[in-house]
XYZ file of C-alpha atoms in Angstrom:
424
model
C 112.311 94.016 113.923
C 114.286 96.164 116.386
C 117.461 94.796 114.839
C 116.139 95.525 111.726
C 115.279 99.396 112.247
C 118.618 99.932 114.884
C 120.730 101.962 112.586
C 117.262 104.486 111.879
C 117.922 107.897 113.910
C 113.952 108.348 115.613
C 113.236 110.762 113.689
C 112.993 108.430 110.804
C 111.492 105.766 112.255
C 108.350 108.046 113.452
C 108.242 109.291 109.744
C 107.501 105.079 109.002
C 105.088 104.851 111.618
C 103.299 107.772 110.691
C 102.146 105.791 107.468
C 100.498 103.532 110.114
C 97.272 103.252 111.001
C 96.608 104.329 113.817
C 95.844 101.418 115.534
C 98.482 99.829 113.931
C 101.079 102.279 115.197
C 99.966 101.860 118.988
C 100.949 98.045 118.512
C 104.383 98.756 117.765
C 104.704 100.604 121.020
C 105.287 96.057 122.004
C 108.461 95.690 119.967
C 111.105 97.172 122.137
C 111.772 99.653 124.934
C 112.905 101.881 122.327
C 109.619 101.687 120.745
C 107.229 102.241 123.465
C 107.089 105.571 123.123
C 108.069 106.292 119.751
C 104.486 105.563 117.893
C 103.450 108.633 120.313
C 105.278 110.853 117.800
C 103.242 110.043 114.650
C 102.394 113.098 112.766
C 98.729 110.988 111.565
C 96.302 111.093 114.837
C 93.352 109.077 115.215
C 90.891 109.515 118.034
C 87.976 106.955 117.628
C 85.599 106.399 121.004
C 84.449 103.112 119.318
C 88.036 101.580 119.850
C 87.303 102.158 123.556
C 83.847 100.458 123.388
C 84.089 96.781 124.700
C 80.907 94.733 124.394
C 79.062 96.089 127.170
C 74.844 96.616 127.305
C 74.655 98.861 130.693
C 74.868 102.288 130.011
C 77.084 102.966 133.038
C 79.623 100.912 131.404
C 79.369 102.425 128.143
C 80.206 105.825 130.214
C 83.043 104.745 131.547
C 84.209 103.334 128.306
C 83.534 106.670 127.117
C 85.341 108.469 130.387
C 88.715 106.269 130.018
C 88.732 107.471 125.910
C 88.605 111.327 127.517
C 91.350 110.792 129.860
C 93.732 109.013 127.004
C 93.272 111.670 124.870
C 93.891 114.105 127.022
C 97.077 113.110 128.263
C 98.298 112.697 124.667
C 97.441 115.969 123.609
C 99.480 117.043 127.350
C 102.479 114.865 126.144
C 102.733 115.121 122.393
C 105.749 117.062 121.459
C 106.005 117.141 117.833
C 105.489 120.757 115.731
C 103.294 119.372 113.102
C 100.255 117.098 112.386
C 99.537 115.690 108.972
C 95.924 114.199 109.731
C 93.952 114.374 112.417
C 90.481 112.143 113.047
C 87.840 112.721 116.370
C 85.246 110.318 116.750
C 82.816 111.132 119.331
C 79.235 110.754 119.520
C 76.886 112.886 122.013
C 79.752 115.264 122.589
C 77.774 117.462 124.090
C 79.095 116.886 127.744
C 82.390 116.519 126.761
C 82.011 119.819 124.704
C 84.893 121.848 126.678
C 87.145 118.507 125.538
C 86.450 118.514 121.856
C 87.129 122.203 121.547
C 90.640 121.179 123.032
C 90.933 118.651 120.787
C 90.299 121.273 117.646
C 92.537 123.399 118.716
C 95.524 121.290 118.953
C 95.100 119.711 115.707
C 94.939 123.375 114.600
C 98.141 124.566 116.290
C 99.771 121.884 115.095
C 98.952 123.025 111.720
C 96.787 120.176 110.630
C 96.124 119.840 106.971
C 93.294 117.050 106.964
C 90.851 117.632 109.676
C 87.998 115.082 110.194
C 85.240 115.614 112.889
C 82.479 113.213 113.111
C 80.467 113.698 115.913
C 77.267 111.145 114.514
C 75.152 108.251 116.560
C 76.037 105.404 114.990
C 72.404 104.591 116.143
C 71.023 106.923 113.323
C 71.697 104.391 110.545
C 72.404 104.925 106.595
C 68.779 105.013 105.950
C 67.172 106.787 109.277
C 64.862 109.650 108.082
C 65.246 112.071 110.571
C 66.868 114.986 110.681
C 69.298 115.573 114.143
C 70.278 118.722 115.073
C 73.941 119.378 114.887
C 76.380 117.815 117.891
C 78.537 120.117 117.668
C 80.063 123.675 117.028
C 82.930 124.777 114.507
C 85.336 126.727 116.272
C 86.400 129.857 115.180
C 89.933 129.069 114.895
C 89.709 126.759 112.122
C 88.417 128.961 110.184
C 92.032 130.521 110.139
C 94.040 127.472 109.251
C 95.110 128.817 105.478
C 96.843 125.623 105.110
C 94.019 123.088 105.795
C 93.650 120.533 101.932
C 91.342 118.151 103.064
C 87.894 118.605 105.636
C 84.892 116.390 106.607
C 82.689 117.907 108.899
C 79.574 115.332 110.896
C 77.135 116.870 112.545
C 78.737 119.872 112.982
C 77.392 123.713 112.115
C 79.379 125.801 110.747
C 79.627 128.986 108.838
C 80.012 128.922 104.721
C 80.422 132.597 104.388
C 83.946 131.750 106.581
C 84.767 129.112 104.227
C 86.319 132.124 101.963
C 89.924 131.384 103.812
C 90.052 127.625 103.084
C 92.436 128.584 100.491
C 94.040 125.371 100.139
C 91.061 123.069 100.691
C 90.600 120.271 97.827
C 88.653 117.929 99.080
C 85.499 118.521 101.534
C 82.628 116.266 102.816
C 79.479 117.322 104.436
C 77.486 115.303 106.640
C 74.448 114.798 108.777
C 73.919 118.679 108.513
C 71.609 120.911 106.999
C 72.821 122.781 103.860
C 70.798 124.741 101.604
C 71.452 125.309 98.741
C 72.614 129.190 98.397
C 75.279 128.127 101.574
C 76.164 125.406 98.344
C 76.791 128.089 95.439
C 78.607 130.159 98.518
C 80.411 127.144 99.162
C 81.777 126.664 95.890
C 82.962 130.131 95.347
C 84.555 130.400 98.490
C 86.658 127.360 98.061
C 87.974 127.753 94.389
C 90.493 125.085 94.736
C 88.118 122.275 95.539
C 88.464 119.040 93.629
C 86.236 116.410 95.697
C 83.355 117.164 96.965
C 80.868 114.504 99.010
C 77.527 115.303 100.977
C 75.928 112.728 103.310
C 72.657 112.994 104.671
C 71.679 116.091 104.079
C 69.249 118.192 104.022
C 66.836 121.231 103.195
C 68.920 121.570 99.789
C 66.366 121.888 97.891
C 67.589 122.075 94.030
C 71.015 122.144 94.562
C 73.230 123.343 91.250
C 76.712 122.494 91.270
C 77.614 124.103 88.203
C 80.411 126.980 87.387
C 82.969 127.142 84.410
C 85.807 127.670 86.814
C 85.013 124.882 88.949
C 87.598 122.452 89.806
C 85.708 119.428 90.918
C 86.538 116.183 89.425
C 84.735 113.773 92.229
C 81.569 114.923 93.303
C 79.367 112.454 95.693
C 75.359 113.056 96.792
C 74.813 109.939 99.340
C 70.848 110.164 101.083
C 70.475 113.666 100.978
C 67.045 115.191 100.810
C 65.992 118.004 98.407
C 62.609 117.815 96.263
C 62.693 118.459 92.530
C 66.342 118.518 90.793
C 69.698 117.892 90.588
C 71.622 120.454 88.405
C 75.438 119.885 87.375
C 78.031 121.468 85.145
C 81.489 121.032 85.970
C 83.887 121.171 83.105
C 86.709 118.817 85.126
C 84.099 116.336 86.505
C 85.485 112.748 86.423
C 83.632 111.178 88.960
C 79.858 111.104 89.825
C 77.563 109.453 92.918
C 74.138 109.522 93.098
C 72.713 107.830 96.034
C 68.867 108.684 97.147
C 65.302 109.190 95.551
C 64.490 109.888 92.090
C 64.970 113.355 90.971
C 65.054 115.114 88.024
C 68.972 115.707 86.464
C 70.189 118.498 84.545
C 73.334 118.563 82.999
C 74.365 122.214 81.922
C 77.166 121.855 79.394
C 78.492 119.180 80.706
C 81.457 116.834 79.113
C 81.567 113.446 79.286
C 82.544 111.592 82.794
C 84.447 108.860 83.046
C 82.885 107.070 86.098
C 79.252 107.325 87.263
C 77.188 105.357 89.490
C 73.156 105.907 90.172
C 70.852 104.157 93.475
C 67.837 104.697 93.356
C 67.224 102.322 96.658
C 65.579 104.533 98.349
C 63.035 104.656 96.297
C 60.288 102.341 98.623
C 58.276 100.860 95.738
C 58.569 100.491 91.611
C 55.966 103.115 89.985
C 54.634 100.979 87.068
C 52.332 103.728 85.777
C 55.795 105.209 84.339
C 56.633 108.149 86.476
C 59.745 106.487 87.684
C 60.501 105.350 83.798
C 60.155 108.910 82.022
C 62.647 110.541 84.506
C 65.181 107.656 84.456
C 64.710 107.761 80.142
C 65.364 111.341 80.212
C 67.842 110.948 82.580
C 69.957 108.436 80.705
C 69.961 110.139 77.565
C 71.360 112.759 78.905
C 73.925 111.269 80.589
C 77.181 110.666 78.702
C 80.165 108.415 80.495
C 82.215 105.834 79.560
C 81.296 103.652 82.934
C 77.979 104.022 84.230
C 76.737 101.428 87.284
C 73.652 101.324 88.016
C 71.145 99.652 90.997
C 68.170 97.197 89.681
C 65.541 99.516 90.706
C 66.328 101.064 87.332
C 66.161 98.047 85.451
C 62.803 97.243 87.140
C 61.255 100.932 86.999
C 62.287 101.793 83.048
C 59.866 99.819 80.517
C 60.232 102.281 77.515
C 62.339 103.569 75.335
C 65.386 104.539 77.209
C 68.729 106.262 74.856
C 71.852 105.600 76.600
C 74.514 107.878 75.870
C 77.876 105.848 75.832
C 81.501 107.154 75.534
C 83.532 104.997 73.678
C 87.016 103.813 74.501
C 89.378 101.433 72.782
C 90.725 100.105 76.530
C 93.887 101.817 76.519
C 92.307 105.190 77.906
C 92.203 106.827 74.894
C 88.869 107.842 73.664
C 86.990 107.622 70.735
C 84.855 109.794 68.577
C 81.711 110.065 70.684
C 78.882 108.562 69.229
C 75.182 109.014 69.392
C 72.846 108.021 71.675
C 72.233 103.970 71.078
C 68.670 103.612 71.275
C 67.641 100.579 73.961
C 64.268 99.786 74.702
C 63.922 98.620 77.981
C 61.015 96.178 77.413
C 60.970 92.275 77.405
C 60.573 92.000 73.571
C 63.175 93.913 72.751
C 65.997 92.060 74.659
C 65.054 88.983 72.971
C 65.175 90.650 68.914
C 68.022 91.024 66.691
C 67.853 94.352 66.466
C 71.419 96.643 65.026
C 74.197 96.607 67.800
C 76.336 99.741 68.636
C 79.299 99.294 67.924
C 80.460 100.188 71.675
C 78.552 96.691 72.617
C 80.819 94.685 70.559
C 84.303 96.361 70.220
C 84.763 98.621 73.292
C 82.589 97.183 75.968
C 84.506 95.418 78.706
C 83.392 95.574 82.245
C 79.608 95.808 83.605
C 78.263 95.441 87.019
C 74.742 95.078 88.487
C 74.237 95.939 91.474
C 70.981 94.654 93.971
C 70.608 91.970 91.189
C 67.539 89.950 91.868
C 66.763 87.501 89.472
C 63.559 89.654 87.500
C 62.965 89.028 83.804
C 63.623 92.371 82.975
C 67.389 91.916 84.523
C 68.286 88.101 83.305
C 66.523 89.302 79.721
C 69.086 92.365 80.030
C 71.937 89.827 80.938
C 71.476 87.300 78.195
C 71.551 90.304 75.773
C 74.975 91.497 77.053
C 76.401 88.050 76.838
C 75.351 87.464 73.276
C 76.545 90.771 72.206
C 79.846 91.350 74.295
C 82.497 89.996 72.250
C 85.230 91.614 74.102
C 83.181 91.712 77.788
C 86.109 90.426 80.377
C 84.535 90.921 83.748
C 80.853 90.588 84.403
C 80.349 91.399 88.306
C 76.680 90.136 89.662
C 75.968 91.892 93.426
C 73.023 90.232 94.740
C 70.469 91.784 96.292
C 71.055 91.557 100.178
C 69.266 90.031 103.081
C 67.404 92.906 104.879
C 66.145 90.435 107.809
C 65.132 86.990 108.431
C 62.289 86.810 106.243
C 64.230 88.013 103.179
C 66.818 84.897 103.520
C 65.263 82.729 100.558
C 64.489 85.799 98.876
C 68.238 85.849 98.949
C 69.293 82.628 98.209
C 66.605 82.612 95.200
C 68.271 85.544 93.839
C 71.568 83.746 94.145
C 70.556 80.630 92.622
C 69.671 82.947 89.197
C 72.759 84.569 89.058
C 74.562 81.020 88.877
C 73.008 79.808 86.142
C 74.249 82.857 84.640
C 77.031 80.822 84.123
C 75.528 78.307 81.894
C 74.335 81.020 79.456
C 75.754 81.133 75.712
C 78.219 83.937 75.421
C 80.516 85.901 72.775
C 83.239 86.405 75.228
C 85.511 83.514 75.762
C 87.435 85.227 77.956
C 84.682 86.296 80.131
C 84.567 86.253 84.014
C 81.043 86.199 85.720
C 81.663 86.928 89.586
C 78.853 86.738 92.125
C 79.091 88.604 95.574
């Protein structure tokens, strides 16, 4: 490879690097003595404590895992030499010791005129699904608060200061996590950053009813993974393309809101299926409102809905050029319906090509729903079956009998001859 890159001025040869990994770029440091020192230069900077971590159980050696990670990033911040950084990443949980070290670390990705900042200062002990509510590791400096040039933040377990956020003038794509954010610092949020087009929040909380709505917005991907707030969910943004919803069920409003072409809903969360219909009436209402031309959706919903549920569906003709919208088709989520004759829409048999179930495991009210796509899609391509996962050792034939369902999928009449049924 040296031979290969020989005729590269350095300069050149860091700009290739710099589309490295991190990791990645540290291992080419073994090519040549020309290289050693080379990767040193990249302009994307990754500083991850769990790449220090060996496989240790004493916490003394965990310590001075986490020691040797302090003094390498200190003596590359001491010997870097290049004007500019592109990205910049700091992993490092418990910082609190260490706080005089992460400061430093800020402020060189900030004199170096950083554009995508990323500061995650979580326990990977807390878990995706861990209820409680930490208080924040660590402290936003003032002085990134001036970096006018900054397009891209995510901010773990860090406070910080949303009436500040009014000189992220350049900022497009933010994400929130393990913090507490209420939900006037969101509507302050969104004014003060008017160019932001991605937007994600993980686990957080005391938002209450949080709106995301505003006809200048320019948000196109907006994500809400385990955060807590109580009654609703309000959005209305014109550009919206992209929409997560990951937590307990809420009520949805949709204020004006256009069609969007990718949505996905999971409700897992959710501890136990509410059969008395609570559960059903807000999913109903909340899937008639809805209007997208992909919507994925977890098999709580499937379970939980055993009405009459209108699903609003934007039709396409698979070149990415819509169709009229149509109204609401009218699907009844009960056993007896999936097994009548009943009047197609249209969008079931000429549009419809891709459909995925997530947490599939094996009910009647999902394999009733399956065989009902199957006889219907005649242009389906790509049916993609997730099984529901193992949780612990007690859920392994739970598993496997969810498994052995979605195989003899395959054996089921279909209109499709092209179809694909995958299982994962």
């Amino acid at each position: 490879m040296e031979d290969y890159f020989s005729f590269l001025p350095d300069p050149i040869i860091v700009l290739i690097i710099s589309y490295l990994a991190f990791r990645d770029a540290a291992r080419t440091s073994v090519l040549s003595q020309r290289w050693r020192h080379l990767w040193r230069s990249t302009k994307n900077i990754e500083f991850d404590e769990t790449l220090f971590m060996r496989e240790v159980e004493s916490r003394e050696e965990r310590e001075l895992c986490r020691r040797d990670f302090i003094y390498f990033v200190r003596q590359w911040i001491l010997d870097y030499q290049e004007p500019v950084v592109d990205m910049f990443r700091l992993a490092f949980s418990h910082p609190k010791q260490y706080q005089l070290e992460m400061e430093n670390c800020v402020r060189f990705a900030i004199a170096h005129g950083v554009k995508r900042l990323d500061l995650d200062f979580c326990d990977p002990a807390w878990g995706e699904y861990n209820s409680d509510e930490p208080p924040p590791s660590f402290a936003l400096p003032s002085c990134v608060y001036r970096n006018r040039v900054l397009e891209s933040l995510r901010l773990y377990s860090c406070s910080f200061h949303v009436s500040r956020f009014n000189t992220f003038t350049a900022l497009k794509d933010l994400s929130i996590g393990w913090s507490e954010l209420k939900s006037f610092a969101l509507s302050a949020l969104l004014v003060n950053c008017p160019l932001l087009e991605s937007l994600s929040l993980k686990k957080c909380w005391n938002l209450d009813d949080p709106v995301i709505s505003g006809p200048k917005l320019k948000l196109r991907s907006l994500v809400m993974d385990k955060c807590a707030f109580i009654y609703r969910f309000t959005v209305g943004a014109p550009l919206l393309r992209s929409l997560s919803y990951s937590g307990a069920v809420s009520e949805f409003v949709f204020l004006n809101q256009p069609p969007v072409e990718k949505v996905e809903l999971d409700f897992g969360l959710e501890p136990d299926i509410d059969y008395e219909g609570t559960y059903g009436d807000v999913i109903r209402e909340l899937l008639g409102d809805l209007k997208c031309t992909t919507l994925t959706v977890c098999s709580f919903m499937l379970q939980a809905v055993e009405g009459t549920i209108f699903l609003s569906i934007l039709p396409g003709d698979g070149s990415g050029r819509e169709r009229d919208y149509a109204p609401p088709s009218e699907l009844r989520g009960n056993n007896v319906f999936w097994r009548q004759q009943e009047p197609v829409s249209p969008c079931m048999i000429e549009t419809l090509r891709i459909v995925e179930m997530k947490g599939f495991g094996g009910e009647p009210n999902e394999l009733l729903l399956v065989k009902y796509l199957l006889r219907h899609g005649h242009v389906m391509e790509t049916l993609n079956i997730i099984v529901k996962r193992q949780m612990g050792h007690g859920d392994a034939d739970t598993e496997s009998n969810s498994r052995s369902w979605a195989e003899m999928l395959q054996y089921y009449a279909r209109a499709s001859s092209g179809l694909q049924i995958l299982i994962s």
